[in-house]
């Protein structure tokens, strides 16, 4: 079974690319979706996060925006959150990979936003990076609710530059030329690896 890491900087179209892989029948494990499940009431990360960050619990739920604001500017608190979440997300990923291997899958995708930043590429056979021109990325991100230039710059400063991700990748999937072009690239990758 080939394990492909799918990554890309904010606003590059990774979620759209992941949906296209799914559409083509490739199982995708979404690290972000996994973290949402883990952080929901009753999720394995809920109690440890509530204990570590009690002021982000609003009406019995983790206020993700408040948590993000709290840890984003504080490397010590960010490490604390990561020490809770990352092992749980990794365990979910392992369960996913085992189940897909039992099913005899030829190709699976691990959708991991900070793949290179966390050393996740070591767990993958190959890596595909989604990429678009900087002006397209900026347009997409600033169109998001609550996003500002400062927030965008802060997020980019914590991510490996797109040019470096592209340099390291086995495949670069263009996402700035329209969905049809992106789909063709992804279809080509799936055909090649399946």
CSV table of C-alpha atoms in Angstrom, one decimal:
chain,number,residue,atom,x,y,z
A,1,UNK,CA,0.0,0.0,0.0
A,2,UNK,CA,1.4,3.4,-1.0
A,3,UNK,CA,0.9,6.1,1.7
A,4,UNK,CA,0.8,9.6,0.2
A,5,UNK,CA,1.1,12.6,2.3
A,6,UNK,CA,-1.1,15.5,1.0
A,7,UNK,CA,-0.1,19.0,2.2
A,8,UNK,CA,0.1,22.6,1.3
A,9,UNK,CA,0.1,26.0,2.9
A,10,UNK,CA,-3.1,27.8,4.0
A,11,UNK,CA,-5.4,28.7,1.1
A,12,UNK,CA,-3.7,26.5,-1.4
A,13,UNK,CA,-6.6,24.2,-2.0
A,14,UNK,CA,-5.7,21.1,0.0
A,15,UNK,CA,-9.3,20.4,1.1
A,16,UNK,CA,-10.5,20.5,-2.5
A,17,UNK,CA,-7.7,18.2,-3.6
A,18,UNK,CA,-8.5,15.8,-0.8
A,19,UNK,CA,-12.2,15.7,-2.0
A,20,UNK,CA,-11.0,14.9,-5.5
A,21,UNK,CA,-8.9,12.0,-4.3
A,22,UNK,CA,-12.0,10.7,-2.4
A,23,UNK,CA,-14.1,11.1,-5.5
A,24,UNK,CA,-11.6,8.9,-7.4
A,25,UNK,CA,-12.0,6.2,-4.7
A,26,UNK,CA,-8.8,6.9,-2.7
A,27,UNK,CA,-9.3,6.7,1.0
A,28,UNK,CA,-8.3,9.9,2.8
A,29,UNK,CA,-7.5,10.4,6.4
A,30,UNK,CA,-8.0,14.1,7.4
A,31,UNK,CA,-5.9,15.1,10.4
A,32,UNK,CA,-7.9,18.3,10.9
A,33,UNK,CA,-11.2,16.4,10.9
A,34,UNK,CA,-9.7,13.9,13.3
A,35,UNK,CA,-8.7,16.8,15.7
A,36,UNK,CA,-12.3,18.1,15.5
A,37,UNK,CA,-13.7,14.7,16.6
A,38,UNK,CA,-11.1,14.4,19.4
A,39,UNK,CA,-11.8,17.9,20.7
A,40,UNK,CA,-15.6,17.5,20.7
A,41,UNK,CA,-17.4,16.8,24.0
A,42,UNK,CA,-16.7,13.2,24.8
A,43,UNK,CA,-13.7,13.1,22.5
A,44,UNK,CA,-10.4,11.8,23.8
A,45,UNK,CA,-8.8,15.2,23.8
A,46,UNK,CA,-11.7,17.1,25.4
A,47,UNK,CA,-10.9,16.5,29.1
A,48,UNK,CA,-7.1,17.0,28.8
A,49,UNK,CA,-7.6,20.2,26.9
A,50,UNK,CA,-10.3,21.4,29.4
A,51,UNK,CA,-7.9,20.7,32.2
A,52,UNK,CA,-4.9,22.4,30.6
A,53,UNK,CA,-7.0,25.4,29.2
A,54,UNK,CA,-10.1,25.7,31.4
A,55,UNK,CA,-10.8,29.3,30.1
A,56,UNK,CA,-11.5,28.1,26.5
A,57,UNK,CA,-14.5,25.9,27.6
A,58,UNK,CA,-17.6,27.8,26.6
A,59,UNK,CA,-21.1,26.3,27.1
A,60,UNK,CA,-19.5,22.8,27.6
A,61,UNK,CA,-17.5,23.0,24.3
A,62,UNK,CA,-14.0,23.9,23.4
A,63,UNK,CA,-14.0,27.3,21.8
A,64,UNK,CA,-11.5,26.6,19.0
A,65,UNK,CA,-11.1,30.2,18.2
A,66,UNK,CA,-10.3,31.2,21.8
A,67,UNK,CA,-7.9,28.2,22.1
A,68,UNK,CA,-6.2,29.2,18.8
A,69,UNK,CA,-5.7,32.8,20.0
A,70,UNK,CA,-4.4,31.6,23.3
A,71,UNK,CA,-1.8,29.2,21.9
A,72,UNK,CA,-0.9,30.8,18.6
A,73,UNK,CA,1.1,33.6,20.2
A,74,UNK,CA,2.6,31.5,22.9
A,75,UNK,CA,5.1,28.7,21.9
A,76,UNK,CA,5.0,27.1,25.3
A,77,UNK,CA,1.2,26.8,25.3
A,78,UNK,CA,1.2,25.6,21.7
A,79,UNK,CA,3.6,22.8,22.6
A,80,UNK,CA,1.3,21.9,25.5
A,81,UNK,CA,-1.7,21.6,23.2
A,82,UNK,CA,0.3,19.7,20.6
A,83,UNK,CA,1.5,17.2,23.3
A,84,UNK,CA,-2.2,16.5,23.9
A,85,UNK,CA,-3.4,16.4,20.3
A,86,UNK,CA,-0.6,15.0,18.2
A,87,UNK,CA,-0.4,11.5,19.8
A,88,UNK,CA,-4.2,11.1,19.6
A,89,UNK,CA,-4.3,12.2,15.9
A,90,UNK,CA,-1.4,9.9,15.2
A,91,UNK,CA,-3.2,6.9,16.9
A,92,UNK,CA,-6.3,7.7,14.7
A,93,UNK,CA,-4.0,7.7,11.6
A,94,UNK,CA,-2.5,4.3,12.5
A,95,UNK,CA,-6.0,2.8,12.9
A,96,UNK,CA,-7.0,4.3,9.5
A,97,UNK,CA,-3.9,2.8,7.9
A,98,UNK,CA,-4.3,-0.6,9.4
A,99,UNK,CA,-8.0,-0.8,8.3
A,100,UNK,CA,-7.1,0.3,4.8
A,101,UNK,CA,-4.3,-2.2,4.6
A,102,UNK,CA,-6.7,-5.0,5.7
A,103,UNK,CA,-9.0,-3.9,2.9
A,104,UNK,CA,-6.2,-4.3,0.4
A,105,UNK,CA,-6.0,-0.7,-0.7
A,106,UNK,CA,-3.2,0.2,-3.2
A,107,UNK,CA,-3.1,3.9,-2.3
A,108,UNK,CA,-4.2,6.0,0.7
A,109,UNK,CA,-3.8,9.7,1.4
A,110,UNK,CA,-2.9,11.3,4.7
A,111,UNK,CA,-4.2,14.9,4.6
A,112,UNK,CA,-1.9,16.7,7.0
A,113,UNK,CA,-1.7,20.5,6.9
A,114,UNK,CA,1.7,20.8,8.6
A,115,UNK,CA,3.2,17.6,7.2
A,116,UNK,CA,6.8,19.0,6.7
A,117,UNK,CA,6.7,21.2,9.7
A,118,UNK,CA,6.0,18.2,12.0
A,119,UNK,CA,8.2,15.7,10.3
A,120,UNK,CA,5.2,13.7,9.0
A,121,UNK,CA,6.7,13.1,5.6
A,122,UNK,CA,8.8,10.4,7.3
A,123,UNK,CA,5.6,8.3,7.7
A,124,UNK,CA,4.8,8.6,4.0
A,125,UNK,CA,6.1,6.9,0.9
A,126,UNK,CA,5.5,10.0,-1.3
A,127,UNK,CA,4.3,13.5,-0.8
A,128,UNK,CA,2.0,15.7,-2.9
A,129,UNK,CA,1.9,19.4,-2.4
A,130,UNK,CA,-1.0,21.6,-3.5
A,131,UNK,CA,0.2,25.0,-4.8
A,132,UNK,CA,-1.2,28.1,-6.3
A,133,UNK,CA,0.3,31.5,-7.1
A,134,UNK,CA,0.7,33.8,-4.0
A,135,UNK,CA,-1.9,36.3,-5.2
A,136,UNK,CA,-4.5,33.5,-5.5
A,137,UNK,CA,-3.6,32.1,-2.1
A,138,UNK,CA,-3.9,35.6,-0.6
A,139,UNK,CA,-7.3,36.2,-2.2
A,140,UNK,CA,-8.7,32.9,-1.0
A,141,UNK,CA,-7.5,33.3,2.6
A,142,UNK,CA,-8.5,37.0,3.0
A,143,UNK,CA,-12.0,36.0,1.8
A,144,UNK,CA,-12.4,33.8,4.9
A,145,UNK,CA,-14.6,35.1,7.7
A,146,UNK,CA,-12.6,36.8,10.4
A,147,UNK,CA,-9.3,36.7,8.5
A,148,UNK,CA,-7.0,39.8,8.5
A,149,UNK,CA,-3.7,40.6,6.8
A,150,UNK,CA,-2.0,40.3,10.2
A,151,UNK,CA,-3.5,36.9,10.9
A,152,UNK,CA,-2.6,35.7,7.5
A,153,UNK,CA,1.0,36.9,7.9
A,154,UNK,CA,1.2,35.2,11.3
A,155,UNK,CA,0.0,31.9,9.9
A,156,UNK,CA,2.4,32.0,7.0
A,157,UNK,CA,5.3,32.7,9.3
A,158,UNK,CA,4.6,29.4,11.1
A,159,UNK,CA,4.4,27.4,7.8
A,160,UNK,CA,7.3,26.3,5.6
A,161,UNK,CA,7.4,28.5,2.5
A,162,UNK,CA,5.5,27.1,-0.5
A,163,UNK,CA,8.6,27.1,-2.7
A,164,UNK,CA,10.4,24.8,-0.1
A,165,UNK,CA,7.4,22.4,0.1
A,166,UNK,CA,7.3,22.2,-3.7
A,167,UNK,CA,11.0,21.5,-3.8
A,168,UNK,CA,10.7,18.6,-1.4
A,169,UNK,CA,7.5,17.1,-3.0
A,170,UNK,CA,7.2,14.1,-5.2
A,171,UNK,CA,4.2,15.6,-6.9
A,172,UNK,CA,3.1,19.3,-7.1
A,173,UNK,CA,-0.7,19.7,-7.7
A,174,UNK,CA,-1.6,23.1,-9.3
A,175,UNK,CA,-4.7,24.6,-7.8
A,176,UNK,CA,-4.7,28.0,-9.3
A,177,UNK,CA,-5.7,27.1,-12.8
A,178,UNK,CA,-9.2,25.9,-12.2
A,179,UNK,CA,-10.7,22.7,-10.8
A,180,UNK,CA,-10.6,20.8,-14.0
A,181,UNK,CA,-6.8,21.2,-14.3
A,182,UNK,CA,-6.4,20.2,-10.6
A,183,UNK,CA,-8.6,17.2,-11.2
A,184,UNK,CA,-6.6,16.1,-14.2
A,185,UNK,CA,-3.4,16.2,-12.3
A,186,UNK,CA,-4.9,14.2,-9.4
A,187,UNK,CA,-6.4,11.7,-11.8
A,188,UNK,CA,-2.9,11.3,-13.4
A,189,UNK,CA,-1.3,10.7,-10.0
A,190,UNK,CA,-3.9,8.1,-9.0
A,191,UNK,CA,-3.5,6.3,-12.3
A,192,UNK,CA,0.2,6.3,-12.0
A,193,UNK,CA,0.2,5.0,-8.4
A,194,UNK,CA,-2.7,2.5,-8.6
